[in-house]
Amino acid sequence: MDFQVVVLAGGFSKSLVPLVSKDVPKALLPVANRPVLSYVLEHFEENNLKDFIVVVEGESAALLVGGWISNAYVDRLHVEVAAVPEDVGTAGALRAIDHHLTAKDILVVSGDLISDIPPGAVAAAHRRHDAAVTAMLCSTPISGPSESGSSGGKDKAKKPARHNIIGLDPTKQFLLHVASGAEVEKDIRVQKSILRAVGQMEIRADLMDAHMYAFKRTVLQEVLNKKENFLSLRRDVLPYLVRSQLRSEVSQNGVLAEENGNSKDVSDSKVMLSQLLTNASTQSFHELYALGPDASAMSPRKTHKCCVYIASKSNYCVRLNSIQAFSDINRDVIGDASHLSGYSFSPQNNIIHPTAELGSKTTVGPHCMLGEGSQMGDKCSVKKSVIGRHCRIGSNVKVVNSVIMDHVTIGDGCSIQGSVVCSNVQLQERVVLKDCQVGAGYVVSAGSEHKGESLAKKEKQ
């Protein structure tokens, strides 16, 4: 058995309210009218990985995700959907499905990752170094307010957010330090033994942990079992393995025996892994440290390797983990990253479904999408926006830099800028929305104006 793929799909993420609802968990949020989870599954499918465990938080979310997968991928993929309790964290989710993990190595990926980076490259780096863990790092995405074309106020320049502080060895193959969350703002504290062993360390603030990891199964299971208080892979498990790599507390069952099978085990991937694997690294600082100062192997020190795969800056790699990211990704996938969409664009660089209807003098600009069965009245304008399926849009409506989900009704004379309008919403005549989110099923009254608001029904407890 080769790598086992585990997709952590989350549940009803609180950070994405009101976009998520009791009927739409995070995994089913639409990106260019496709559930975000489809991008992960189909990207792995393109790389000849077709067996998955999809972990969903909460029974009701798992039923919704499982139902969608059954309909969308019947006879294409083998997917086991596992429900785990809500709010257990990424480490807790893996702990809850421990009995499902049987392969030598486990590839863990977040279900909200939109990327064109081949997972086989991460797998190859992991096997090449016989690592305990290999983390995929990518350039920090530049995120910010969407272009609304408003004349008032100063232009807000988009800047990369600082997600992680990363320490790398001179070869940029091994992870020496990682800090995330609140730890990013604290002083950098690195094990002296690591610095002595490696000689020098490169500190990077322009790289992001992309939430794709390759783990040696025995190491992962041992850490999760011993450290029951660990809830997060990014904040707990990975930093622990990095800190302890030269004083390893984890058993590495049959390391030398496993090394011999490297290229054979990963040859299935679409990427030319055999070529990558032939570029095996020279002896790492781990082996040198294990021998000790006198280079004696009589009683070697116990170490394990924490590796990285750093994606090219030309790759696309963004997680849908905030409302801003939802808007950014939808814009990107019908814009500069349209190769990820899976759609064929028209000569006008947009997608208008053959069953959609446009009124007189209505324009749909480049980098736009109009879904199946949707109808637009006369003199409407759509710019850099996604409109879902079976929407009913009146006349003289302007939609700019927005996402309109399925079955939305929009009255005459409405203006929507930089906003997300969820399914089954009704906007009555002359509504103005700017930088708003409107939750599923909400009715916005005629003539009302809203700026920077979140409008949603109160969920029944």
CSV table of C-alpha atoms in Angstrom, one decimal, residues 161-333:
chain,number,residue,atom,x,y,z
A,161,ALA,CA,-0.2,38.7,5.8
A,162,ARG,CA,2.4,37.1,8.1
A,163,HIS,CA,1.2,33.6,8.8
A,164,ASN,CA,4.3,31.8,9.9
A,165,ILE,CA,7.9,32.3,10.9
A,166,ILE,CA,9.9,29.4,9.3
A,167,GLY,CA,13.5,28.4,10.0
A,168,LEU,CA,15.2,26.4,7.3
A,169,ASP,CA,18.6,24.7,6.9
A,170,PRO,CA,21.0,26.0,4.2
A,171,THR,CA,19.8,23.4,1.7
A,172,LYS,CA,16.2,24.5,2.3
A,173,GLN,CA,15.2,20.8,2.7
A,174,PHE,CA,14.8,20.6,6.5
A,175,LEU,CA,12.5,22.5,8.9
A,176,LEU,CA,14.4,23.8,12.0
A,177,HIS,CA,11.8,26.2,13.4
A,178,VAL,CA,8.2,26.9,12.9
A,179,ALA,CA,5.9,29.5,14.7
A,180,SER,CA,2.3,30.3,13.9
A,181,GLY,CA,-0.6,32.2,15.4
A,182,ALA,CA,0.3,34.2,18.5
A,183,GLU,CA,3.8,32.6,18.5
A,184,VAL,CA,4.7,34.6,15.4
A,185,GLU,CA,4.9,37.8,17.4
A,186,LYS,CA,7.2,36.3,20.1
A,187,ASP,CA,11.0,36.1,20.2
A,188,ILE,CA,12.4,33.3,18.1
A,189,ARG,CA,13.7,30.5,20.4
A,190,VAL,CA,15.6,27.7,18.7
A,191,GLN,CA,17.1,24.6,20.2
A,192,LYS,CA,20.9,25.2,20.6
A,193,SER,CA,21.5,21.6,19.6
A,194,ILE,CA,19.8,22.2,16.3
A,195,LEU,CA,21.8,25.4,15.6
A,196,ARG,CA,25.1,23.7,16.5
A,197,ALA,CA,24.3,20.7,14.3
A,198,VAL,CA,23.3,22.7,11.2
A,199,GLY,CA,25.6,25.7,11.6
A,200,GLN,CA,23.3,28.3,10.3
A,201,MET,CA,19.5,28.9,9.8
A,202,GLU,CA,17.6,30.9,7.3
A,203,ILE,CA,14.5,32.7,8.8
A,204,ARG,CA,11.6,33.2,6.5
A,205,ALA,CA,8.4,35.2,7.0
A,206,ASP,CA,7.2,35.0,3.4
A,207,LEU,CA,6.2,31.3,3.5
A,208,MET,CA,2.9,29.7,4.7
A,209,ASP,CA,2.2,26.3,6.0
A,210,ALA,CA,-0.2,25.1,3.3
A,211,HIS,CA,-1.8,22.4,5.5
A,212,MET,CA,-0.5,19.5,3.3
A,213,TYR,CA,1.6,17.1,5.3
A,214,ALA,CA,3.2,13.7,4.8
A,215,PHE,CA,3.6,11.8,8.0
A,216,LYS,CA,5.2,8.5,8.8
A,217,ARG,CA,2.2,6.7,10.2
A,218,THR,CA,3.9,5.2,13.2
A,219,VAL,CA,5.3,8.6,14.2
A,220,LEU,CA,1.9,10.3,13.8
A,221,GLN,CA,0.0,7.7,15.8
A,222,GLU,CA,2.6,7.7,18.6
A,223,VAL,CA,2.5,11.5,19.0
A,224,LEU,CA,-1.3,11.6,18.9
A,225,ASN,CA,-1.5,8.8,21.5
A,226,LYS,CA,1.2,10.2,23.8
A,227,LYS,CA,0.2,13.8,23.6
A,228,GLU,CA,-3.5,13.7,24.2
A,229,ASN,CA,-3.6,17.5,24.7
A,230,PHE,CA,-2.5,18.2,21.2
A,231,LEU,CA,-5.4,19.6,19.1
A,232,SER,CA,-3.7,21.1,16.1
A,233,LEU,CA,-1.3,19.7,13.5
A,234,ARG,CA,0.0,23.2,12.7
A,235,ARG,CA,0.3,24.6,16.3
A,236,ASP,CA,1.0,21.4,18.3
A,237,VAL,CA,2.2,18.3,16.4
A,238,LEU,CA,4.5,20.0,13.8
A,239,PRO,CA,6.3,22.3,16.3
A,240,TYR,CA,6.8,19.4,18.7
A,241,LEU,CA,8.4,17.2,16.0
A,242,VAL,CA,10.6,20.1,14.9
A,243,ARG,CA,11.7,20.9,18.4
A,244,SER,CA,12.5,17.3,19.2
A,245,GLN,CA,14.2,16.2,16.0
A,246,LEU,CA,17.7,15.8,17.5
A,247,ARG,CA,16.4,14.2,20.7
A,248,SER,CA,13.7,12.1,19.2
A,249,GLU,CA,11.2,10.5,21.4
A,250,VAL,CA,9.4,8.7,18.7
A,251,SER,CA,10.1,5.2,17.4
A,252,GLN,CA,11.0,4.8,13.7
A,253,ASN,CA,10.0,1.3,13.0
A,254,GLY,CA,12.3,-0.3,10.4
A,255,VAL,CA,13.7,2.9,9.1
A,256,LEU,CA,16.6,1.3,7.2
A,257,ALA,CA,14.3,-1.4,5.7
A,258,GLU,CA,11.8,1.2,4.6
A,259,GLU,CA,14.5,3.3,2.9
A,260,ASN,CA,15.1,0.6,0.3
A,261,GLY,CA,11.5,0.7,-1.0
A,262,ASN,CA,11.4,4.4,-1.7
A,263,SER,CA,11.2,4.7,-5.5
A,264,LYS,CA,9.0,1.7,-6.0
A,265,ASP,CA,6.3,2.9,-3.5
A,266,VAL,CA,5.8,6.3,-5.1
A,267,SER,CA,6.1,5.4,-8.7
A,268,ASP,CA,2.3,5.5,-9.2
A,269,SER,CA,2.1,9.3,-9.1
A,270,LYS,CA,1.6,11.3,-12.3
A,271,VAL,CA,4.7,13.3,-11.5
A,272,MET,CA,8.0,11.7,-12.5
A,273,LEU,CA,8.7,10.7,-8.9
A,274,SER,CA,11.4,8.3,-10.0
A,275,GLN,CA,13.5,11.2,-11.3
A,276,LEU,CA,13.0,13.2,-8.1
A,277,LEU,CA,14.0,10.2,-6.0
A,278,THR,CA,17.2,9.7,-7.8
A,279,ASN,CA,18.3,13.1,-6.6
A,280,ALA,CA,18.8,11.7,-3.1
A,281,SER,CA,20.5,14.2,-0.7
A,282,THR,CA,23.9,13.7,0.8
A,283,GLN,CA,24.2,12.8,4.5
A,284,SER,CA,22.1,15.3,6.4
A,285,PHE,CA,23.0,17.0,9.7
A,286,HIS,CA,20.7,14.5,11.5
A,287,GLU,CA,23.0,11.6,10.6
A,288,LEU,CA,26.1,13.5,11.5
A,289,TYR,CA,24.6,14.6,14.8
A,290,ALA,CA,23.5,11.1,15.6
A,291,LEU,CA,27.1,9.8,15.3
A,292,GLY,CA,28.2,12.3,18.0
A,293,PRO,CA,31.3,14.5,18.2
A,294,ASP,CA,33.7,11.5,17.8
A,295,ALA,CA,31.8,10.2,14.8
A,296,SER,CA,31.3,6.9,16.6
A,297,ALA,CA,28.2,4.9,15.7
A,298,MET,CA,28.6,2.6,18.7
A,299,SER,CA,25.6,4.3,20.5
A,300,PRO,CA,24.1,6.8,18.0
A,301,ARG,CA,21.8,9.5,19.2
A,302,LYS,CA,18.2,9.2,18.3
A,303,THR,CA,16.9,11.7,15.7
A,304,HIS,CA,14.1,12.1,13.2
A,305,LYS,CA,13.8,14.3,10.1
A,306,CYS,CA,11.4,17.1,9.6
A,307,CYS,CA,11.4,18.1,5.9
A,308,VAL,CA,9.8,20.7,3.7
A,309,TYR,CA,8.7,20.9,0.2
A,310,ILE,CA,8.7,24.6,-0.9
A,311,ALA,CA,6.4,25.3,-3.8
A,312,SER,CA,7.4,27.6,-6.6
A,313,LYS,CA,6.1,31.1,-6.5
A,314,SER,CA,4.4,30.5,-9.8
A,315,ASN,CA,2.1,27.9,-8.2
A,316,TYR,CA,-1.3,28.7,-6.8
A,317,CYS,CA,-1.9,27.8,-3.2
A,318,VAL,CA,-4.6,29.4,-1.1
A,319,ARG,CA,-6.8,28.1,1.7
A,320,LEU,CA,-10.5,29.0,2.0
A,321,ASN,CA,-10.4,29.8,5.7
A,322,SER,CA,-12.0,33.2,5.9
A,323,ILE,CA,-14.7,35.2,4.2
A,324,GLN,CA,-12.1,37.4,2.5
A,325,ALA,CA,-10.3,34.2,1.2
A,326,PHE,CA,-13.7,33.0,-0.1
A,327,SER,CA,-14.1,36.2,-2.2
A,328,ASP,CA,-10.4,36.2,-3.3
A,329,ILE,CA,-10.4,32.6,-4.4
A,330,ASN,CA,-13.7,32.9,-6.3
A,331,ARG,CA,-12.2,35.9,-8.1
A,332,ASP,CA,-8.9,34.1,-8.8
A,333,VAL,CA,-10.5,30.9,-10.2
